[in-house]
Coordinates of C-alpha atoms in Angstrom, one line a residue:
M1 CA 409.3 362.0 -30.5
K2 CA 408.8 359.1 -28.0
V3 CA 405.1 358.3 -27.8
L4 CA 403.4 356.3 -25.0
V5 CA 399.8 355.0 -26.0
I6 CA 397.4 354.0 -23.0
G7 CA 395.0 351.0 -23.6
G8 CA 394.9 347.5 -25.1
G9 CA 392.3 347.2 -27.8
A10 CA 392.1 347.2 -31.5
R11 CA 391.6 351.1 -31.5
E12 CA 394.9 351.3 -29.7
H13 CA 396.5 348.9 -32.1
A14 CA 395.2 351.0 -35.1
L15 CA 396.7 354.0 -33.3
C16 CA 400.1 352.2 -32.6
R17 CA 400.4 351.0 -36.3
S18 CA 399.8 354.5 -37.7
L19 CA 402.4 355.9 -35.2
S20 CA 404.9 353.3 -35.9
L21 CA 404.8 354.2 -39.6
D22 CA 405.4 357.9 -38.8
P23 CA 408.9 358.9 -39.4
D24 CA 408.8 361.3 -36.5
V25 CA 408.2 358.7 -34.0
T26 CA 411.6 357.4 -32.6
A27 CA 410.3 355.3 -29.8
L28 CA 406.7 353.8 -29.4
Y29 CA 405.4 352.3 -26.0
C30 CA 401.9 351.0 -25.3
A31 CA 400.6 350.2 -21.8
P32 CA 399.2 347.7 -21.2
G33 CA 398.9 346.7 -24.9
N34 CA 397.9 343.2 -26.2
A35 CA 399.6 340.4 -28.3
G36 CA 399.2 342.3 -31.6
I37 CA 400.5 345.6 -30.3
A38 CA 403.7 344.0 -29.1
E39 CA 404.8 343.7 -32.7
V40 CA 404.9 347.6 -33.2
A41 CA 405.4 348.9 -29.8
E42 CA 407.2 348.1 -26.5
L43 CA 404.7 346.9 -23.9
H44 CA 404.6 348.1 -20.3
P45 CA 402.2 347.1 -17.5
V46 CA 400.1 349.9 -15.9
D47 CA 396.8 350.5 -14.3
A48 CA 395.3 352.5 -17.1
L49 CA 392.8 354.1 -14.6
D50 CA 395.6 355.2 -12.3
G51 CA 396.6 358.8 -13.5
A52 CA 399.8 358.8 -11.2
A53 CA 401.0 355.4 -12.3
V54 CA 400.5 356.5 -16.0
A55 CA 402.2 359.9 -15.6
R56 CA 405.1 358.1 -13.6
L57 CA 405.6 355.6 -16.5
A58 CA 405.6 358.3 -19.2
G59 CA 408.2 360.3 -17.2
E60 CA 410.3 357.1 -16.8
L61 CA 410.1 356.3 -20.5
G62 CA 410.9 360.0 -21.5
A63 CA 407.7 360.2 -23.5
G64 CA 407.1 363.5 -25.3
L65 CA 403.5 362.7 -26.0
V66 CA 401.0 360.5 -24.3
V67 CA 398.0 359.3 -26.2
V68 CA 395.0 358.0 -24.1
G69 CA 392.9 355.7 -26.1
P70 CA 389.9 354.3 -24.0
E71 CA 387.2 356.5 -22.5
A72 CA 387.3 355.0 -18.9
P73 CA 390.9 356.5 -18.0
L74 CA 389.8 359.9 -19.7
V75 CA 386.7 360.0 -17.4
A76 CA 388.9 359.0 -14.4
G77 CA 391.1 362.1 -15.0
V78 CA 394.3 360.3 -16.4
A79 CA 395.0 363.1 -19.0
D80 CA 395.0 365.7 -16.2
A81 CA 397.4 363.7 -14.1
V82 CA 399.9 363.4 -17.2
R83 CA 399.5 367.1 -18.0
A84 CA 400.3 368.0 -14.3
A85 CA 403.6 366.1 -14.6
G86 CA 404.5 368.4 -17.7
I87 CA 404.1 365.8 -20.4
P88 CA 401.8 366.7 -23.4
C89 CA 398.7 364.5 -23.6
F90 CA 396.3 363.9 -26.2
G91 CA 392.7 363.4 -24.6
P92 CA 390.3 365.8 -22.7
S93 CA 390.3 366.6 -19.0
K94 CA 388.2 364.7 -16.6
E95 CA 385.6 367.6 -16.7
A96 CA 385.4 367.9 -20.4
A97 CA 385.2 364.0 -20.7
Q98 CA 381.9 364.1 -19.0
L99 CA 380.7 364.8 -22.6
E100 CA 381.0 361.0 -22.8
G101 CA 380.9 360.1 -19.1
S102 CA 377.4 361.5 -18.6
K103 CA 374.6 361.5 -21.3
A104 CA 372.8 364.3 -19.2
F105 CA 375.8 366.5 -19.2
A106 CA 376.2 366.1 -23.0
K107 CA 372.5 366.9 -23.5
D108 CA 373.0 370.1 -21.4
V109 CA 375.9 371.1 -23.6
M110 CA 374.1 370.4 -26.7
A111 CA 371.3 372.5 -25.5
A112 CA 373.5 375.4 -24.7
A113 CA 375.3 375.3 -28.0
N114 CA 372.2 374.7 -30.1
V115 CA 373.4 371.4 -31.4
P116 CA 370.5 369.4 -33.2
T117 CA 369.8 366.2 -31.1
A118 CA 366.9 364.0 -30.2
R119 CA 364.4 365.3 -27.5
S120 CA 365.0 363.6 -24.3
Y121 CA 364.2 363.2 -20.6
V122 CA 366.5 362.5 -17.7
C123 CA 365.0 360.2 -15.3
T124 CA 365.9 359.0 -11.9
T125 CA 362.5 357.6 -10.5
P126 CA 360.1 354.8 -11.8
E127 CA 357.5 357.5 -12.3
E128 CA 359.9 359.8 -14.5
I129 CA 360.8 356.6 -16.5
D130 CA 357.1 355.6 -17.2
T131 CA 356.3 359.3 -18.2
A132 CA 359.0 359.5 -20.5
L133 CA 358.4 356.1 -22.2
D134 CA 354.8 357.1 -22.6
A135 CA 355.7 360.5 -24.0
F136 CA 357.8 359.1 -26.8
G137 CA 356.3 355.7 -27.5
A138 CA 358.0 353.0 -29.5
P139 CA 360.6 352.5 -30.6
Y140 CA 362.0 353.3 -27.2
V141 CA 365.6 354.5 -26.9
V142 CA 367.0 354.1 -23.4
K143 CA 370.5 355.2 -22.4
D144 CA 372.4 354.4 -19.2
D145 CA 373.7 358.0 -18.2
G146 CA 377.2 356.8 -17.4
L147 CA 380.0 354.8 -19.2
A148 CA 378.9 351.2 -20.4
A149 CA 381.5 350.1 -23.0
G150 CA 379.0 350.7 -25.8
K151 CA 376.3 348.2 -24.2
G152 CA 374.3 350.9 -22.1
V153 CA 371.8 351.7 -25.0
V154 CA 368.7 349.7 -25.6
V155 CA 366.5 350.4 -28.7
T156 CA 363.5 348.2 -28.7
D157 CA 359.7 348.0 -29.5
D158 CA 359.2 346.1 -26.2
L159 CA 357.9 348.3 -23.4
H160 CA 358.8 345.8 -20.7
E161 CA 362.3 345.5 -22.0
A162 CA 362.8 349.3 -22.2
R163 CA 361.5 349.8 -18.6
E164 CA 363.6 346.9 -17.2
H165 CA 366.8 348.5 -18.7
A166 CA 365.8 351.9 -17.3
L167 CA 365.1 350.7 -14.0
A168 CA 368.5 348.9 -13.8
C169 CA 370.3 352.3 -14.2
D170 CA 370.9 354.8 -11.4
R171 CA 370.2 357.7 -13.8
V172 CA 368.8 357.2 -17.4
V173 CA 368.2 359.2 -20.6
I174 CA 365.1 358.3 -22.5
E175 CA 364.8 360.1 -25.8
E176 CA 362.9 360.1 -29.0
F177 CA 363.9 357.4 -31.7
L178 CA 365.9 359.0 -34.7
D179 CA 365.2 357.6 -38.1
G180 CA 367.7 357.3 -41.0
P181 CA 371.3 355.9 -41.6
E182 CA 373.9 356.5 -38.7
V183 CA 377.4 358.1 -39.3
S184 CA 380.4 358.4 -37.2
L185 CA 382.5 361.6 -37.6
F186 CA 385.6 362.2 -35.5
A187 CA 387.3 365.6 -35.1
I188 CA 390.7 366.3 -33.5
T189 CA 390.6 369.5 -31.5
D190 CA 392.8 371.6 -29.2
G191 CA 389.8 373.4 -27.5
V192 CA 389.7 376.1 -30.2
T193 CA 390.7 374.8 -33.7
V194 CA 388.6 371.7 -34.9
L195 CA 390.0 369.4 -37.6
P196 CA 387.6 366.9 -38.9
L197 CA 388.5 363.5 -40.2
Q198 CA 386.6 361.3 -42.9
P199 CA 383.2 359.9 -42.0
A200 CA 382.7 356.2 -41.3
Q201 CA 379.7 354.0 -40.7
D202 CA 379.8 351.2 -38.1
F203 CA 377.5 348.1 -37.4
K204 CA 376.5 348.0 -33.7
R205 CA 374.0 344.9 -33.8
A206 CA 375.7 341.4 -33.3
L207 CA 374.0 339.7 -36.2
D208 CA 373.5 340.2 -40.0
G209 CA 370.8 342.4 -41.1
D210 CA 371.2 344.5 -37.9
E211 CA 369.6 341.7 -35.8
G212 CA 370.6 340.7 -32.2
P213 CA 371.6 342.7 -29.4
N214 CA 373.9 345.9 -29.4
T215 CA 377.5 345.5 -29.2
G216 CA 380.7 347.7 -29.1
G217 CA 380.7 347.5 -32.9
M218 CA 381.1 344.5 -35.2
G219 CA 382.7 346.3 -38.3
A220 CA 382.9 349.6 -40.1
Y221 CA 383.7 351.1 -43.4
S222 CA 384.9 354.4 -44.9
P223 CA 384.2 356.4 -47.2
L224 CA 380.5 356.5 -47.4
P225 CA 379.7 356.8 -51.1
W226 CA 375.9 357.4 -50.4
A227 CA 376.6 360.5 -48.1
D228 CA 376.0 364.2 -49.3
P229 CA 379.6 365.6 -50.3
K230 CA 378.7 368.6 -47.9
L231 CA 378.2 366.5 -44.8
V232 CA 381.6 367.1 -43.2
D233 CA 381.1 370.9 -43.7
E234 CA 377.6 370.9 -42.2
V235 CA 378.6 368.7 -39.3
M236 CA 381.5 370.9 -38.6
A237 CA 379.4 374.1 -38.5
T238 CA 376.4 372.6 -36.4
V239 CA 377.8 369.8 -34.4
L240 CA 381.5 369.8 -33.8
Q241 CA 382.6 373.5 -33.4
P242 CA 379.7 374.6 -31.2
P243 CA 380.2 372.2 -28.2
V244 CA 384.0 372.9 -28.4
D245 CA 383.2 376.7 -28.2
E246 CA 380.6 376.1 -25.5
L247 CA 383.0 374.0 -23.4
R248 CA 385.7 376.7 -23.6
R249 CA 383.2 379.3 -22.7
R250 CA 382.5 377.3 -19.5
G251 CA 386.1 377.2 -18.7
T252 CA 386.4 373.5 -19.3
P253 CA 388.0 373.4 -22.7
F254 CA 387.8 370.1 -24.7
S255 CA 391.2 368.9 -26.4
G256 CA 391.6 365.6 -27.9
L257 CA 389.3 363.6 -30.2
L258 CA 385.6 364.5 -30.3
Y259 CA 383.5 361.8 -31.7
A260 CA 379.9 362.5 -33.0
G261 CA 377.6 359.7 -33.5
L262 CA 375.0 361.1 -35.9
A263 CA 371.7 360.1 -37.6
I264 CA 370.9 361.4 -40.9
T265 CA 367.1 361.8 -40.4
S266 CA 364.5 363.0 -42.6
R267 CA 364.6 366.3 -40.7
G268 CA 368.4 366.6 -41.0
V269 CA 371.5 365.7 -39.2
R270 CA 370.9 364.7 -35.4
V271 CA 373.5 363.9 -32.7
I272 CA 372.9 360.4 -31.2
E273 CA 375.8 360.8 -28.8
F274 CA 379.2 362.4 -28.3
N275 CA 382.3 360.5 -27.3
A276 CA 385.6 361.8 -25.9
R277 CA 387.9 359.5 -27.8
F278 CA 388.5 357.6 -31.1
G279 CA 385.7 355.2 -31.7
D280 CA 386.1 351.4 -32.1
P281 CA 386.0 350.0 -34.9
E282 CA 385.6 353.1 -36.9
T283 CA 389.1 354.2 -36.1
Q284 CA 390.6 351.1 -37.9
V285 CA 389.0 352.4 -41.2
V286 CA 389.6 356.0 -40.7
L287 CA 393.3 355.6 -39.9
A288 CA 393.7 353.2 -42.8
R289 CA 392.8 356.0 -45.1
L290 CA 394.8 358.8 -43.5
K291 CA 397.8 359.9 -45.3
T292 CA 399.0 362.8 -43.1
P293 CA 401.6 361.5 -40.3
L294 CA 399.5 361.1 -37.2
A295 CA 402.0 362.0 -34.3
S296 CA 402.3 365.8 -35.2
V297 CA 398.5 366.2 -35.5
L298 CA 398.1 364.7 -32.0
L299 CA 401.0 366.6 -30.5
H300 CA 399.6 370.0 -32.0
S301 CA 396.1 369.0 -30.4
A302 CA 397.9 368.5 -26.9
N303 CA 399.9 371.7 -27.2
G304 CA 397.1 374.0 -28.3
T305 CA 398.7 374.6 -31.6
L306 CA 396.4 372.9 -34.0
D307 CA 395.8 376.1 -36.0
V308 CA 399.3 375.7 -37.6
E309 CA 398.5 372.0 -38.8
P310 CA 397.7 371.9 -42.5
P311 CA 394.6 370.3 -43.7
L312 CA 394.7 366.5 -43.4
T313 CA 395.4 364.5 -46.6
W314 CA 393.6 361.3 -47.4
R315 CA 394.2 358.0 -49.7
D316 CA 391.6 357.7 -52.4
D317 CA 391.4 353.9 -51.1
A318 CA 388.3 352.6 -49.3
A319 CA 388.6 350.6 -46.1
V320 CA 386.6 347.9 -44.5
T321 CA 387.1 346.2 -40.9
V322 CA 385.4 343.1 -39.9
V323 CA 385.4 342.1 -36.1
I324 CA 385.9 338.6 -35.1
A325 CA 384.2 338.0 -31.7
S326 CA 384.6 335.4 -29.3
H327 CA 381.9 332.7 -28.3
N328 CA 378.7 334.2 -26.7
Y329 CA 379.6 337.9 -27.3
P330 CA 378.2 340.4 -26.2
G331 CA 377.3 338.2 -23.3
T332 CA 380.0 336.9 -21.1
P333 CA 382.6 335.9 -23.6
R334 CA 384.6 332.7 -23.5
T335 CA 388.3 333.5 -23.2
G336 CA 391.6 331.6 -23.6
D337 CA 391.0 330.0 -26.9
P338 CA 394.1 329.7 -29.4
I339 CA 394.0 331.8 -32.5
E340 CA 395.3 330.4 -35.6
G341 CA 395.8 331.8 -39.1
L342 CA 397.4 335.2 -38.1
D343 CA 400.9 334.1 -39.9
E344 CA 398.8 333.2 -42.9
V345 CA 397.2 336.7 -43.2
A346 CA 400.6 338.2 -42.8
A347 CA 402.2 336.1 -45.5
Q348 CA 399.5 336.3 -48.0
D349 CA 397.3 339.5 -47.5
E350 CA 399.5 342.2 -46.2
P351 CA 399.7 345.1 -46.7
Q352 CA 396.2 345.3 -48.4
A353 CA 394.6 343.4 -45.4
Y354 CA 396.0 343.1 -42.0
V355 CA 394.9 342.1 -38.4
L356 CA 394.5 344.5 -35.7
H357 CA 394.3 342.9 -32.2
A358 CA 391.5 343.8 -29.7
G359 CA 391.1 341.0 -27.0
T360 CA 394.4 338.9 -27.3
R361 CA 397.4 338.0 -25.0
R362 CA 400.3 335.6 -25.5
D363 CA 400.1 332.2 -23.8
G364 CA 403.7 331.0 -24.4
D365 CA 404.1 330.9 -28.2
T366 CA 400.4 331.0 -28.7
V367 CA 398.1 334.0 -29.1
V368 CA 394.7 333.3 -27.4
S369 CA 391.5 335.2 -26.9
A370 CA 391.2 337.5 -24.0
G371 CA 388.0 339.6 -24.5
G372 CA 384.7 339.8 -26.3
R373 CA 385.9 341.4 -29.4
V374 CA 389.0 339.6 -30.3
L375 CA 390.3 340.9 -33.8
S376 CA 389.5 343.5 -36.3
V377 CA 390.5 342.3 -39.7
T378 CA 391.0 345.4 -41.9
A379 CA 391.6 345.9 -45.5
T380 CA 391.8 348.8 -48.1
G381 CA 391.1 348.6 -51.9
K382 CA 390.3 350.8 -54.8
D383 CA 386.6 350.9 -53.8
L384 CA 384.5 349.3 -51.1
A385 CA 383.8 346.2 -53.0
Q386 CA 387.6 345.4 -53.3
A387 CA 388.3 346.3 -49.7
R388 CA 385.5 344.1 -48.5
E389 CA 386.6 341.3 -50.7
R390 CA 390.1 341.5 -49.2
A391 CA 388.9 341.8 -45.5
Y392 CA 386.6 338.7 -45.8
A393 CA 389.4 336.7 -47.7
A394 CA 391.7 337.5 -44.6
V395 CA 388.8 336.6 -42.1
S396 CA 388.5 333.2 -43.8
R397 CA 392.1 332.4 -42.7
I398 CA 391.5 333.0 -39.2
R399 CA 390.5 330.1 -37.0
L400 CA 389.1 330.7 -33.4
D401 CA 386.8 328.1 -31.8
G402 CA 383.3 329.3 -31.4
S403 CA 384.1 332.7 -32.9
Q404 CA 381.5 334.8 -34.8
H405 CA 381.5 337.6 -37.3
R406 CA 378.9 339.4 -39.4
T407 CA 379.0 338.5 -43.1
D408 CA 377.4 341.9 -44.4
I409 CA 379.6 344.5 -43.3
A410 CA 379.6 347.3 -46.0
A411 CA 377.6 344.9 -48.3
K412 CA 374.9 347.5 -49.2
A413 CA 377.3 350.4 -49.6
A414 CA 379.6 348.2 -51.8
S415 CA 376.7 347.3 -54.1
G416 CA 375.3 350.7 -54.3
A417 CA 372.1 349.9 -52.6

């Protein structure tokens, strides 16, 4: 099978790495890719938001499967264009991708499917915003209705900050604060059958101790030693299968990757958000633990034949990923800085630890930073403590001027706290 992956971040590098290890994959392409992905896939330029261009490239390459990584192309309808060209595509249609593209749409689907989630108001005027903020009180949870690359959510005790964020959005969802730890659980679906992956936990705040602004994610780990063993079964029954059934009932079936961001509250599991694609950086740790070859699972999802796929198999290893971000992230990041130490990690740490590229590009013979989140340093081990130790040992070899990373990824879980 020839596979074309669309995107150029660490999530796509993780997908390409797994696909490159799959014996069924005879050729692997990525568009536009990055400096790290170039080591495992053949890169091609493309406008990832242009469905016709993506479909044309897939046809030229003879791809038997296209995997759309990021949310923006999915919401733009790229998967529809690829399917219209007769090529199997992993990823939901434009209509179904509104589950991520519009928080208000997601809330409507959750209500119809009886999915447990936070109470919320959809607001479009200053008066509605003030009413909603007053109704819930602090801490305030304010979400831009549309896509915002993981930075459209503000959680704050400061009423002025909450109101300013809300007023800056065309349409905003204001909801009650959910207490308890957060969990990410992915499922692969073909619109009928739902196949859950292993849960992970990510770290959204920029600084140690969950301080600082929200980011796209500064690290993740899996498995979750503190989670209820029945968590996956419960979430399958109450959170993942119901919206898939509801969207099929509406005539807009969801196939691809359904991502549930969950809060394990004192009143039970509640959905914080749905996403329509693999999460970043959770994908890095989940795929590090997946033993089942990836290509056939994605192809069955694309072809509507996921019911013939046997249950997924998993390694006993734990996995930890630490994000190295550029100077000033999540503000306007500084780019173009040379990255050193990648060869040292390859020589001394692989295969137990390896570097997945997020925002990088080649400048001659040098790999330089090209985004806010630059690298995801990922490691496996017999338990979280060993995986964490290996990840941070590899991080210590990387040199990027002005870079930042959290030092406490998976620390509590590894220590049993």
